[in-house]
Amino acid sequence: MAISRKLTLVACLAVLGVFAWTLNAQPVNETLMEDVVITQGDGAAEVNVMFRCGMRYLSHFPHYTGDELRIRVKPALGCPTDESVNTGRGRLSAPLGNEAYLLETVYEGEFAGEQNVTLRFDQQVIFEVVQGSDFRSLNVIVYPVE
């Protein structure tokens, strides 16, 4: 009897866990990317990509406009050295109709020998990329193309 109650409780928790994951749509796995937050500004939106540890911004492409933005990053000292974390791939979906036109953010721990964060938008946008002041984030300012 006690075992069946425990199994029922475990099954309920598993269902709730799947439901919560579906609502958040944030299957990041064990990568260095932690979260993505979108905020609306005056005529622009800001996409804040947060990491589990310090991450250095190296470069991005294309430089000013597009519907996809690839940002090269490098983990700083103190980041996990576990290969499965550093070479993993994680994806965060954005809510539909967000102010930044963002569809998804993908962390690619091993892409052509580099580590990248790729932002995909549902239309052409203009963007600026800035290293976060805490070195645990990247800030992408997104402007609509008019």
Coordinates of N, CA, C and O in Angstrom, one line a residue:
M1 N 0.8 -1.2 0.0 CA 0.0 0.0 0.0 C 0.9 1.3 0.0 O 0.6 2.2 -0.8
A2 N 1.9 1.3 0.9 CA 2.8 2.4 1.0 C 3.6 2.6 -0.3 O 3.8 3.8 -0.8
I3 N 3.9 1.5 -1.0 CA 4.7 1.6 -2.2 C 3.8 2.2 -3.3 O 4.3 3.0 -4.1
S4 N 2.5 1.8 -3.4 CA 1.7 2.4 -4.4 C 1.5 3.9 -4.2 O 1.4 4.6 -5.2
R5 N 1.4 4.4 -3.0 CA 1.3 5.8 -2.7 C 2.5 6.5 -3.2 O 2.4 7.6 -3.8
K6 N 3.7 5.9 -2.9 CA 4.9 6.6 -3.3 C 5.0 6.6 -4.9 O 5.4 7.6 -5.4
L7 N 4.6 5.5 -5.5 CA 4.6 5.5 -7.0 C 3.7 6.6 -7.6 O 4.0 7.2 -8.5
T8 N 2.5 6.7 -7.0 CA 1.5 7.7 -7.4 C 2.1 9.1 -7.2 O 2.0 9.9 -8.1
L9 N 2.7 9.3 -6.1 CA 3.3 10.7 -5.8 C 4.5 10.9 -6.8 O 4.5 12.0 -7.4
V10 N 5.3 10.0 -7.1 CA 6.4 10.2 -8.0 C 5.8 10.4 -9.4 O 6.3 11.3 -10.2
A11 N 4.8 9.7 -9.8 CA 4.1 9.9 -11.1 C 3.5 11.3 -11.2 O 3.7 12.0 -12.2
C12 N 2.9 11.8 -10.2 CA 2.3 13.1 -10.2 C 3.4 14.2 -10.3 O 3.3 15.2 -11.0
L13 N 4.5 14.0 -9.5 CA 5.6 15.0 -9.6 C 6.2 15.0 -11.0 O 6.6 16.0 -11.5
A14 N 6.3 13.8 -11.6 CA 6.9 13.8 -12.9 C 6.0 14.5 -13.9 O 6.5 15.2 -14.8
V15 N 4.7 14.3 -13.8 CA 3.8 15.0 -14.7 C 3.9 16.5 -14.5 O 3.9 17.3 -15.4
L16 N 3.9 17.0 -13.2 CA 4.0 18.4 -12.9 C 5.4 19.0 -13.5 O 5.4 20.1 -14.0
G17 N 6.4 18.2 -13.4 CA 7.7 18.6 -13.9 C 7.7 18.8 -15.4 O 8.2 19.8 -15.9
V18 N 7.1 17.9 -16.1 CA 7.0 18.0 -17.6 C 6.1 19.2 -17.9 O 6.4 20.0 -18.8
F19 N 5.0 19.4 -17.2 CA 4.1 20.6 -17.4 C 4.9 21.9 -17.2 O 4.8 22.8 -18.0
A20 N 5.6 22.0 -16.1 CA 6.4 23.2 -15.8 C 7.4 23.4 -16.9 O 7.6 24.6 -17.3
W21 N 8.1 22.4 -17.4 CA 9.1 22.5 -18.4 C 8.5 23.0 -19.7 O 9.0 23.9 -20.4
T22 N 7.3 22.5 -20.0 CA 6.6 22.9 -21.2 C 6.2 24.4 -21.1 O 6.3 25.1 -22.1
L23 N 5.7 24.8 -20.0 CA 5.3 26.2 -19.8 C 6.5 27.2 -20.0 O 6.5 28.2 -20.6
N24 N 7.6 26.8 -19.4 CA 8.8 27.6 -19.4 C 9.6 27.5 -20.7 O 10.3 28.4 -21.1
A25 N 9.4 26.3 -21.4 CA 10.1 26.1 -22.7 C 11.6 26.4 -22.6 O 12.1 27.1 -23.4
Q26 N 12.2 25.9 -21.6 CA 13.6 26.2 -21.4 C 14.5 25.0 -21.2 O 15.1 24.8 -20.1
P27 N 14.6 24.1 -22.1 CA 15.4 22.9 -22.0 C 16.9 23.2 -22.2 O 17.4 23.0 -23.3
V28 N 17.6 23.8 -21.3 CA 18.9 24.2 -21.4 C 19.9 23.0 -21.3 O 21.1 23.1 -21.6
N29 N 19.5 21.9 -20.7 CA 20.4 20.8 -20.4 C 21.5 21.2 -19.5 O 21.2 22.0 -18.6
E30 N 22.7 20.8 -19.7 CA 23.8 21.1 -18.8 C 24.8 22.0 -19.5 O 26.0 21.8 -19.6
T31 N 24.3 23.1 -20.2 CA 25.2 24.0 -20.8 C 25.5 25.2 -19.9 O 24.9 25.3 -18.8
L32 N 26.3 26.1 -20.4 CA 26.7 27.2 -19.6 C 25.6 28.4 -19.7 O 25.7 29.3 -18.9
M33 N 24.7 28.3 -20.6 CA 23.6 29.3 -20.8 C 22.6 29.0 -19.7 O 22.1 27.9 -19.6
E34 N 22.2 30.0 -18.9 CA 21.3 29.8 -17.8 C 19.9 30.3 -18.1 O 18.9 29.6 -17.9
D35 N 19.7 31.5 -18.7 CA 18.4 32.1 -18.9 C 18.5 33.2 -20.0 O 19.6 33.7 -20.3
V36 N 17.4 33.6 -20.5 CA 17.2 34.7 -21.4 C 16.1 35.5 -21.0 O 15.0 35.0 -20.8
V37 N 16.3 36.8 -20.8 CA 15.3 37.7 -20.4 C 15.1 38.9 -21.4 O 16.1 39.4 -21.8
I38 N 13.9 39.1 -21.8 CA 13.6 40.2 -22.8 C 12.9 41.3 -22.1 O 11.9 41.1 -21.4
T39 N 13.4 42.6 -22.2 CA 12.8 43.7 -21.7 C 12.5 44.8 -22.8 O 13.3 44.9 -23.7
Q40 N 11.4 45.5 -22.6 CA 11.1 46.5 -23.6 C 11.7 47.8 -23.2 O 11.6 48.2 -22.1
G41 N 12.3 48.5 -24.2 CA 12.8 49.9 -23.9 C 12.1 50.9 -24.8 O 11.0 50.6 -25.4
D42 N 12.6 52.0 -24.9 CA 12.0 53.1 -25.7 C 12.4 52.9 -27.2 O 13.5 53.3 -27.6
G43 N 11.6 52.3 -28.0 CA 11.9 52.0 -29.4 C 12.8 50.8 -29.7 O 13.1 50.6 -30.8
A44 N 13.2 50.1 -28.6 CA 14.0 49.0 -28.8 C 13.7 48.0 -27.7 O 13.0 48.3 -26.7
A45 N 14.2 46.8 -27.8 CA 14.1 45.7 -26.8 C 15.5 45.3 -26.5 O 16.4 45.4 -27.3
E46 N 15.6 44.8 -25.2 CA 16.9 44.2 -24.8 C 16.8 42.8 -24.5 O 15.9 42.4 -23.8
V47 N 17.7 42.0 -25.1 CA 17.7 40.5 -24.8 C 18.9 40.3 -24.0 O 20.1 40.6 -24.4
N48 N 18.7 39.8 -22.7 CA 19.8 39.6 -21.8 C 20.0 38.1 -21.7 O 19.1 37.4 -21.2
V49 N 21.2 37.6 -22.2 CA 21.5 36.2 -22.2 C 22.4 36.0 -21.0 O 23.5 36.6 -20.9
M50 N 21.9 35.2 -20.0 CA 22.7 35.0 -18.8 C 23.3 33.6 -18.7 O 22.8 32.6 -19.2
F51 N 24.5 33.6 -18.2 CA 25.3 32.3 -18.1 C 25.5 31.9 -16.7 O 25.4 32.7 -15.8
R52 N 25.9 30.6 -16.5 CA 26.1 30.1 -15.2 C 27.5 30.5 -14.6 O 27.7 30.3 -13.4
C53 N 28.3 31.0 -15.4 CA 29.7 31.5 -14.9 C 30.1 32.6 -15.9 O 29.4 33.0 -16.8
G54 N 31.3 33.2 -15.6 CA 31.8 34.3 -16.4 C 32.0 33.8 -17.9 O 32.5 32.7 -18.1
M55 N 31.6 34.7 -18.8 CA 31.7 34.4 -20.2 C 32.2 35.6 -20.9 O 31.6 36.7 -20.8
R56 N 33.3 35.5 -21.7 CA 33.8 36.6 -22.4 C 33.2 36.7 -23.8 O 33.2 35.7 -24.6
Y57 N 32.8 37.9 -24.2 CA 32.3 38.2 -25.5 C 33.5 38.3 -26.4 O 34.4 39.1 -26.1
L58 N 33.5 37.6 -27.6 CA 34.7 37.8 -28.5 C 34.3 38.6 -29.7 O 35.0 39.5 -30.1
S59 N 33.2 38.2 -30.4 CA 32.8 38.8 -31.6 C 31.4 38.4 -32.0 O 30.8 37.5 -31.3
H60 N 30.8 39.0 -33.0 CA 29.5 38.5 -33.5 C 29.4 38.8 -35.0 O 30.1 39.6 -35.6
F61 N 28.5 38.0 -35.6 CA 28.2 38.1 -37.0 C 26.8 37.8 -37.3 O 26.2 36.9 -36.7
P62 N 26.1 38.5 -38.2 CA 26.5 39.7 -38.9 C 26.7 40.9 -37.9 O 26.3 40.8 -36.8
H63 N 27.3 42.0 -38.4 CA 27.6 43.1 -37.5 C 26.5 44.0 -37.1 O 26.5 44.5 -36.0
Y64 N 25.5 44.2 -38.0 CA 24.5 45.2 -37.6 C 23.0 44.7 -37.8 O 22.2 45.1 -37.0
T65 N 22.8 43.9 -38.8 CA 21.4 43.5 -39.1 C 21.2 42.1 -39.6 O 22.2 41.6 -40.2
G66 N 20.1 41.5 -39.4 CA 19.8 40.2 -39.9 C 18.7 39.5 -39.1 O 18.1 40.1 -38.2
D67 N 18.4 38.3 -39.5 CA 17.3 37.5 -38.8 C 18.0 36.4 -38.0 O 17.3 35.6 -37.3
E68 N 19.3 36.4 -38.0 CA 20.1 35.4 -37.1 C 21.4 36.1 -36.7 O 22.0 36.8 -37.5
L69 N 21.7 36.0 -35.4 CA 22.9 36.6 -34.9 C 23.7 35.5 -34.2 O 23.2 34.8 -33.3
R70 N 25.0 35.3 -34.6 CA 25.9 34.4 -34.0 C 26.9 35.1 -33.2 O 27.7 35.9 -33.7
I71 N 27.0 34.8 -31.9 CA 27.9 35.5 -31.0 C 29.0 34.5 -30.5 O 28.6 33.5 -29.9
R72 N 30.2 34.8 -30.8 CA 31.3 33.9 -30.3 C 31.6 34.3 -28.8 O 31.8 35.5 -28.5
V73 N 31.7 33.3 -28.0 CA 32.0 33.6 -26.5 C 33.1 32.6 -26.1 O 33.4 31.6 -26.8
K74 N 33.7 32.9 -24.9 CA 34.7 32.0 -24.4 C 34.5 32.0 -22.9 O 34.5 33.1 -22.2
P75 N 34.4 30.8 -22.3 CA 34.2 30.7 -20.8 C 35.4 31.3 -20.1 O 36.6 31.1 -20.5
A76 N 35.2 32.0 -19.0 CA 36.3 32.6 -18.2 C 36.8 31.6 -17.2 O 36.2 30.6 -17.0
L77 N 37.8 32.0 -16.5 CA 38.3 31.2 -15.5 C 37.2 30.9 -14.4 O 36.5 31.9 -14.2
G78 N 37.2 29.7 -13.9 CA 36.2 29.4 -12.9 C 34.9 28.7 -13.5 O 34.1 28.3 -12.8
C79 N 34.8 28.7 -14.8 CA 33.7 27.9 -15.4 C 34.0 26.5 -15.3 O 35.2 26.0 -15.3
P80 N 32.9 25.7 -15.3 CA 33.1 24.2 -15.3 C 34.0 23.7 -16.4 O 34.0 24.3 -17.5
T81 N 34.8 22.7 -16.2 CA 35.7 22.2 -17.2 C 35.2 20.9 -17.8 O 35.8 20.3 -18.6
D82 N 34.0 20.5 -17.3 CA 33.4 19.2 -17.8 C 33.1 19.3 -19.2 O 32.4 20.3 -19.7
E83 N 33.6 18.4 -20.0 CA 33.4 18.4 -21.5 C 31.9 18.4 -21.9 O 31.5 19.1 -22.8
S84 N 31.1 17.7 -21.1 CA 29.7 17.7 -21.5 C 29.0 19.0 -21.3 O 28.0 19.3 -22.0
V85 N 29.5 19.8 -20.4 CA 28.9 21.2 -20.2 C 29.5 22.1 -21.3 O 28.7 22.8 -21.9
N86 N 30.8 22.1 -21.5 CA 31.4 23.1 -22.4 C 31.1 22.8 -23.9 O 31.1 23.6 -24.7
T87 N 30.8 21.5 -24.2 CA 30.6 21.2 -25.6 C 29.1 20.8 -25.9 O 28.7 20.4 -26.9
G88 N 28.3 21.0 -24.9 CA 26.8 20.7 -25.0 C 26.1 21.7 -25.9 O 26.6 22.7 -26.3
R89 N 24.9 21.4 -26.1 CA 24.0 22.3 -26.9 C 22.7 22.5 -26.1 O 22.1 21.5 -25.7
G90 N 22.3 23.7 -25.9 CA 21.1 24.0 -25.2 C 20.3 25.0 -26.0 O 20.8 25.9 -26.7
R91 N 19.0 25.0 -25.8 CA 18.1 25.9 -26.5 C 17.0 26.5 -25.6 O 16.5 25.8 -24.8
L92 N 16.8 27.8 -25.7 CA 15.7 28.5 -25.0 C 14.8 29.1 -26.0 O 15.2 29.9 -26.8
S93 N 13.5 28.7 -25.9 CA 12.5 29.3 -26.8 C 12.0 30.6 -26.2 O 11.9 30.7 -25.0
A94 N 11.7 31.5 -27.0 CA 11.2 32.8 -26.5 C 9.6 32.8 -26.7 O 9.1 32.1 -27.5
P95 N 8.9 33.5 -25.8 CA 7.5 33.6 -25.9 C 7.1 34.2 -27.3 O 7.8 35.1 -27.8
L96 N 6.0 33.7 -27.9 CA 5.6 34.3 -29.1 C 5.2 35.7 -29.0 O 4.6 36.1 -28.0
G97 N 5.5 36.5 -30.1 CA 5.1 37.9 -30.1 C 5.9 38.8 -29.1 O 5.4 39.8 -28.8
N98 N 7.1 38.4 -28.7 CA 7.8 39.2 -27.8 C 8.4 40.5 -28.5 O 8.4 40.5 -29.8
E99 N 8.7 41.5 -27.8 CA 9.1 42.8 -28.3 C 10.4 42.8 -29.1 O 10.7 43.6 -29.9
A100 N 11.3 41.7 -28.9 CA 12.5 41.6 -29.6 C 12.4 40.8 -30.9 O 13.5 40.6 -31.5
Y101 N 11.3 40.3 -31.2 CA 11.1 39.4 -32.4 C 11.9 38.1 -32.3 O 12.2 37.5 -33.3
L102 N 12.3 37.8 -31.1 CA 13.2 36.6 -30.8 C 12.4 35.3 -30.9 O 11.3 35.2 -30.2
L103 N 12.9 34.3 -31.6 CA 12.3 33.0 -31.7 C 12.9 32.1 -30.7 O 12.3 31.4 -30.0
E104 N 14.3 32.0 -30.7 CA 15.0 31.1 -29.9 C 16.4 31.6 -29.7 O 16.9 32.4 -30.5
T105 N 17.0 31.1 -28.6 CA 18.4 31.3 -28.3 C 19.1 30.0 -28.1 O 18.6 29.2 -27.4
V106 N 20.2 29.7 -28.9 CA 20.8 28.4 -28.8 C 22.3 28.6 -28.4 O 23.0 29.4 -29.0
Y107 N 22.7 27.8 -27.4 CA 24.1 27.7 -27.0 C 24.7 26.5 -27.7 O 24.2 25.4 -27.5
E108 N 25.8 26.7 -28.4 CA 26.5 25.6 -29.1 C 27.9 25.6 -28.5 O 28.7 26.4 -28.8
G109 N 28.1 24.6 -27.6 CA 29.4 24.5 -27.0 C 30.5 24.1 -27.9 O 31.7 24.4 -27.6
E110 N 30.2 23.5 -29.0 CA 31.2 23.1 -29.9 C 30.7 23.3 -31.3 O 30.0 22.4 -31.9
F111 N 31.0 24.4 -31.9 CA 30.6 24.7 -33.3 C 31.8 25.1 -34.1 O 32.3 26.2 -33.8
A112 N 32.3 24.3 -34.9 CA 33.5 24.6 -35.7 C 34.7 25.0 -34.8 O 35.4 26.0 -35.1
G113 N 34.8 24.3 -33.7 CA 35.9 24.6 -32.7 C 35.7 25.8 -31.9 O 36.6 26.3 -31.2
E114 N 34.5 26.4 -31.9 CA 34.2 27.6 -31.1 C 33.0 27.3 -30.2 O 32.2 26.4 -30.4
Q115 N 32.7 28.2 -29.3 CA 31.5 28.3 -28.5 C 30.7 29.5 -28.9 O 31.3 30.6 -29.0
N116 N 29.5 29.2 -29.2 CA 28.6 30.3 -29.8 C 27.3 30.4 -29.1 O 26.7 29.3 -28.6
V117 N 26.7 31.5 -29.1 CA 25.3 31.7 -28.8 C 24.6 32.3 -30.0 O 25.1 33.3 -30.6
T118 N 23.6 31.6 -30.5 CA 22.9 32.1 -31.7 C 21.5 32.5 -31.3 O 20.7 31.8 -30.7
L119 N 21.1 33.7 -31.8 CA 19.8 34.3 -31.6 C 19.1 34.3 -32.9 O 19.6 34.8 -33.9
R120 N 17.9 33.7 -33.0 CA 17.1 33.6 -34.2 C 15.9 34.5 -34.0 O 15.2 34.3 -33.1
F121 N 15.7 35.4 -35.0 CA 14.5 36.3 -34.9 C 13.5 35.9 -36.0 O 13.9 35.3 -37.0
D122 N 12.3 36.4 -35.8 CA 11.2 36.0 -36.8 C 11.2 37.1 -38.0 O 10.3 37.0 -38.8
Q123 N 12.1 38.0 -37.9 CA 12.2 39.0 -39.0 C 13.5 39.7 -39.0 O 14.3 39.5 -38.0
Q124 N 13.9 40.5 -40.0 CA 15.1 41.2 -40.0 C 15.1 42.3 -38.9 O 14.0 43.0 -38.7
V125 N 16.1 42.4 -38.1 CA 16.2 43.4 -37.0 C 17.6 44.0 -37.1 O 18.5 43.5 -37.7
I126 N 17.7 45.1 -36.4 CA 19.0 45.8 -36.2 C 19.4 45.5 -34.8 O 18.6 45.5 -33.9
F127 N 20.7 45.2 -34.6 CA 21.1 44.8 -33.2 C 22.5 45.4 -32.9 O 23.3 45.7 -33.7
E128 N 22.7 45.5 -31.5 CA 24.0 45.9 -31.0 C 24.3 44.8 -29.9 O 23.4 44.4 -29.2
V129 N 25.5 44.4 -29.8 CA 25.9 43.4 -28.8 C 26.9 44.0 -27.8 O 27.9 44.6 -28.2
V130 N 26.6 43.8 -26.5 CA 27.4 44.4 -25.4 C 27.7 43.4 -24.4 O 26.8 42.7 -23.9
Q131 N 28.9 43.3 -23.9 CA 29.3 42.4 -22.8 C 28.6 43.0 -21.6 O 28.6 44.2 -21.3
G132 N 27.9 42.1 -20.8 CA 27.3 42.5 -19.5 C 28.3 43.0 -18.5 O 29.5 42.4 -18.5
S133 N 28.0 43.9 -17.7 CA 28.9 44.5 -16.7 C 29.4 43.4 -15.7 O 30.4 43.5 -15.1
D134 N 28.6 42.4 -15.5 CA 28.9 41.3 -14.5 C 29.7 40.2 -15.2 O 30.1 39.2 -14.5
F135 N 30.0 40.3 -16.5 CA 30.7 39.2 -17.3 C 30.0 37.9 -17.2 O 30.6 36.9 -17.5
R136 N 28.8 37.8 -16.7 CA 28.0 36.6 -16.7 C 26.8 36.7 -17.7 O 25.9 36.0 -17.6
S137 N 26.8 37.8 -18.5 CA 25.7 38.0 -19.4 C 26.2 38.8 -20.6 O 27.2 39.4 -20.7
L138 N 25.3 38.7 -21.7 CA 25.5 39.4 -22.9 C 24.2 40.2 -23.1 O 23.1 39.7 -22.8
N139 N 24.3 41.4 -23.5 CA 23.1 42.3 -23.7 C 23.0 42.5 -25.2 O 24.0 43.1 -25.8
V140 N 21.9 42.2 -25.8 CA 21.7 42.5 -27.2 C 20.5 43.4 -27.3 O 19.4 43.1 -26.9
I141 N 20.8 44.6 -27.8 CA 19.8 45.7 -28.0 C 19.2 45.4 -29.4 O 20.0 45.4 -30.4
V142 N 17.9 45.3 -29.5 CA 17.3 44.9 -30.8 C 16.3 46.1 -31.2 O 15.5 46.5 -30.4
Y143 N 16.5 46.5 -32.5 CA 15.6 47.6 -33.0 C 14.9 47.0 -34.2 O 15.5 46.2 -35.0
P144 N 13.6 47.4 -34.4 CA 12.9 46.9 -35.6 C 13.5 47.6 -36.9 O 14.0 48.7 -36.8
V145 N 13.4 46.9 -38.0 CA 13.8 47.5 -39.3 C 12.6 48.1 -39.8 O 11.5 47.5 -40.0
E146 N 12.6 49.4 -40.1 CA 11.4 50.1 -40.6 C 11.5 50.5 -42.0 O 12.4 50.5 -42.7

